[in-house]
Short mmCIF file of C-alpha atoms in Angstrom, two decimals:
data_model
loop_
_atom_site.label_atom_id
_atom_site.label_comp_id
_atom_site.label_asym_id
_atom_site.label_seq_id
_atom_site.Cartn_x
_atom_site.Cartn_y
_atom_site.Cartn_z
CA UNK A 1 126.70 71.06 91.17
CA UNK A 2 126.60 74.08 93.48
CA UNK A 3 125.67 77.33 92.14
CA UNK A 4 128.02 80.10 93.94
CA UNK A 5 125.70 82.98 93.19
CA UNK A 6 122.66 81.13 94.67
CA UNK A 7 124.62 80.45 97.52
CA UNK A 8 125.26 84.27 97.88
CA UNK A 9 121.37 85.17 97.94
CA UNK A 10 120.86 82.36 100.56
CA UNK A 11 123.18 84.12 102.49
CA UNK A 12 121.94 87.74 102.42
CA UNK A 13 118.35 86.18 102.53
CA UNK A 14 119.45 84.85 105.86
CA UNK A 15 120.61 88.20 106.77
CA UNK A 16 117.05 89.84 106.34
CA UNK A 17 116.06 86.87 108.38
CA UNK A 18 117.87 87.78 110.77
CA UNK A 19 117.06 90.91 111.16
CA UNK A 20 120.26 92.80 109.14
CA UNK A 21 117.88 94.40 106.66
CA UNK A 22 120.17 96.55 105.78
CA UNK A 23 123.17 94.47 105.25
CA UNK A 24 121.16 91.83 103.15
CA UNK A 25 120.48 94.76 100.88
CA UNK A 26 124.05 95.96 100.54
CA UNK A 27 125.10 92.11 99.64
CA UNK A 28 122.19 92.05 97.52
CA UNK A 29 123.03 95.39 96.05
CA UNK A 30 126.76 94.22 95.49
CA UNK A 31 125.59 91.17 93.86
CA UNK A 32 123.50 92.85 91.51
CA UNK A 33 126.64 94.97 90.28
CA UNK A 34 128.01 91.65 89.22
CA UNK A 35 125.59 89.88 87.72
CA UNK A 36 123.42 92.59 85.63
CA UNK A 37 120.58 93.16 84.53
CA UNK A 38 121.48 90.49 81.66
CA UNK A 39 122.78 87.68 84.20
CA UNK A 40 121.30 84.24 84.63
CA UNK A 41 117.45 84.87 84.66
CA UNK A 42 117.44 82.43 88.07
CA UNK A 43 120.02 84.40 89.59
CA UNK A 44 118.52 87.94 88.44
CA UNK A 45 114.76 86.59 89.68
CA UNK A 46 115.68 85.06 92.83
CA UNK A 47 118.11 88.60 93.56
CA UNK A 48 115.68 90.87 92.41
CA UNK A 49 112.66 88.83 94.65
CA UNK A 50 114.38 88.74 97.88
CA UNK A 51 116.26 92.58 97.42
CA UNK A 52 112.22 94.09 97.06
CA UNK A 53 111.72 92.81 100.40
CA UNK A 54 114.70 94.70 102.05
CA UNK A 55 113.23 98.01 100.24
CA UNK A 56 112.32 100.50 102.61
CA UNK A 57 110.54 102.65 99.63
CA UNK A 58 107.66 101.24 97.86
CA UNK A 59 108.45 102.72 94.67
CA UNK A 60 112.01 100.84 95.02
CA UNK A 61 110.11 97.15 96.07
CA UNK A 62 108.04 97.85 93.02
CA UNK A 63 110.97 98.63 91.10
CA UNK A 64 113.03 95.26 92.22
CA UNK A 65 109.45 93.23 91.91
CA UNK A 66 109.24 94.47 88.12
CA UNK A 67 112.56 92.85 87.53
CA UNK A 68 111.37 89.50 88.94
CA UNK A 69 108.58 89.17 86.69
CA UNK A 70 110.90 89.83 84.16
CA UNK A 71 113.68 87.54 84.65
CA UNK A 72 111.36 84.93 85.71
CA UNK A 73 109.33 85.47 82.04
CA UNK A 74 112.92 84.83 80.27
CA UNK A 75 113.76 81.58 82.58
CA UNK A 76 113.18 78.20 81.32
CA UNK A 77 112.18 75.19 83.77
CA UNK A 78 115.02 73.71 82.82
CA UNK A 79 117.82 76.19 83.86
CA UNK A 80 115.70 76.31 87.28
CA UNK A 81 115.68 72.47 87.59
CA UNK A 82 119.62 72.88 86.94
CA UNK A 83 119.49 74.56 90.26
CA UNK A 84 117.27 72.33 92.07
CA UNK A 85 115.19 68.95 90.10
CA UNK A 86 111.96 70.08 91.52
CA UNK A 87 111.49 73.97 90.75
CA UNK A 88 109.27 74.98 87.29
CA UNK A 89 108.95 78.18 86.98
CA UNK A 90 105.01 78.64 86.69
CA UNK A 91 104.89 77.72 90.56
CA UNK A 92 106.91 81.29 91.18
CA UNK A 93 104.35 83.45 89.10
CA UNK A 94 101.83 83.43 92.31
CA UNK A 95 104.25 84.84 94.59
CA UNK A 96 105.52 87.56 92.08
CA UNK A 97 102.03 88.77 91.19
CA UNK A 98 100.93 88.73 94.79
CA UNK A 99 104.05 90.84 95.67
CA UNK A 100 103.16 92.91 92.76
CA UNK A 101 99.91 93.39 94.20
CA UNK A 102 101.04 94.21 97.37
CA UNK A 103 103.52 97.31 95.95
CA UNK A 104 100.83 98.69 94.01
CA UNK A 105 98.73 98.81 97.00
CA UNK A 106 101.02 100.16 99.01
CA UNK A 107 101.70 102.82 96.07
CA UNK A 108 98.16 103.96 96.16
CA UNK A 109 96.97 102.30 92.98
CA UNK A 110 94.19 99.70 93.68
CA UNK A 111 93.40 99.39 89.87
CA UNK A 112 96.75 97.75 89.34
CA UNK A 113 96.81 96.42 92.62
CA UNK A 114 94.06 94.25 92.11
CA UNK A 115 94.76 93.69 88.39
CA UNK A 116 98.30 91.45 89.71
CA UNK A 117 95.96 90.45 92.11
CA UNK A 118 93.79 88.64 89.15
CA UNK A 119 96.56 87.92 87.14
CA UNK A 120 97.74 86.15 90.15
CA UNK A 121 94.86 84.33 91.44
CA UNK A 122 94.94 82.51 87.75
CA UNK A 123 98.13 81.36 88.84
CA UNK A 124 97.55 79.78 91.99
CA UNK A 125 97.00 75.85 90.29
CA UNK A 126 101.01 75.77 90.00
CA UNK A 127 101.41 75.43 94.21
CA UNK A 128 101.97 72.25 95.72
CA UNK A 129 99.31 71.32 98.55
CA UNK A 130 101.84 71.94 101.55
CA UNK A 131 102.83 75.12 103.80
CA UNK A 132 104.08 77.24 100.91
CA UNK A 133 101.04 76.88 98.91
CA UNK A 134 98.76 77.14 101.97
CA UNK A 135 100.34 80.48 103.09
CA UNK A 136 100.39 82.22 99.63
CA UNK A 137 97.20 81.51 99.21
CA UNK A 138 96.01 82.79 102.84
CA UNK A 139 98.20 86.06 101.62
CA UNK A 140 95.90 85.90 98.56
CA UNK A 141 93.33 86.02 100.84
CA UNK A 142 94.11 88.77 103.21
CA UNK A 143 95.18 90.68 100.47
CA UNK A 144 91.86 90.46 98.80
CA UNK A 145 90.39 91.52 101.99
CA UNK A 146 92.63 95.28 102.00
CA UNK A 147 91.76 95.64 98.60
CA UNK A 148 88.03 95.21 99.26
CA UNK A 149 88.17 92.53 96.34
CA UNK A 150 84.66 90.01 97.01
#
């Protein structure tokens, strides 16, 4: 089964790839429109995920970030293994708090910066031992570094 709307966030995703910041966030703004604030948690997560990182202000990346978390806290691993057999949804928490981190850093406020930060690091069993897992938790890393966390 294909899933249109996920097809649509692949696409503006690969427009941020690209280098079309901006036109990734007008699809991904458009999108939005249509599927709500009360869409398909997977669609609303994945949306909201990828739109934070076309924000130019970090009060708006926060803002999209925020809605991750809570889409992905109302998705079931079932409705993401609709989408693809191998996705459960505890393995996107340590991306999501280390974005959150990352906002709240770049906002200015270290005490919530490195509480996501902790909140995340607890999360961090749920990667696979490959590239993905390897890089978040080198970001992890890094990030613990800025925020002078030992």
């Amino acid at each position: 089964m294909t899933d249109d709307v996920m097809a649509e966030i692949h696409t503006g995703l690969q427009l941020h790839i690209s280098g079309d910041r901006a036109g990734a966030r007008e699809r991904f703004a458009a999108l939005w429109e249509r599927i709500g604030e009360d869409g398909d948690p997977l669609h609303r997560c994945a949306l909201a995920h990828y739109m934070a990182d076309v924000c130019d202000d970090p009060a708006d990346e926060l803002a999209w970030d925020l809605r991750a978390l809570a889409a992905a806290d109302s998705l079931t691993d079932e409705r993401a293994q609709e989408y693809h057999a191998t996705l459960a949804v505890r393995g996107f928490y340590p991306s999501l708090h280390l974005n959150l981190a990352e906002d709240y850093r770049k906002l200015g406020d270290h005490e919530a910066a490195k509480a996501q930060w902790e909140l995340g690091r607890g999360t961090l069993g749920a990667l696979g031992d490959d590239p993905y897992g390897t890089g978040i938790i080198a970001a992890y890393d890094a990030l613990a570094t800025r925020l002078g966390i030992e």
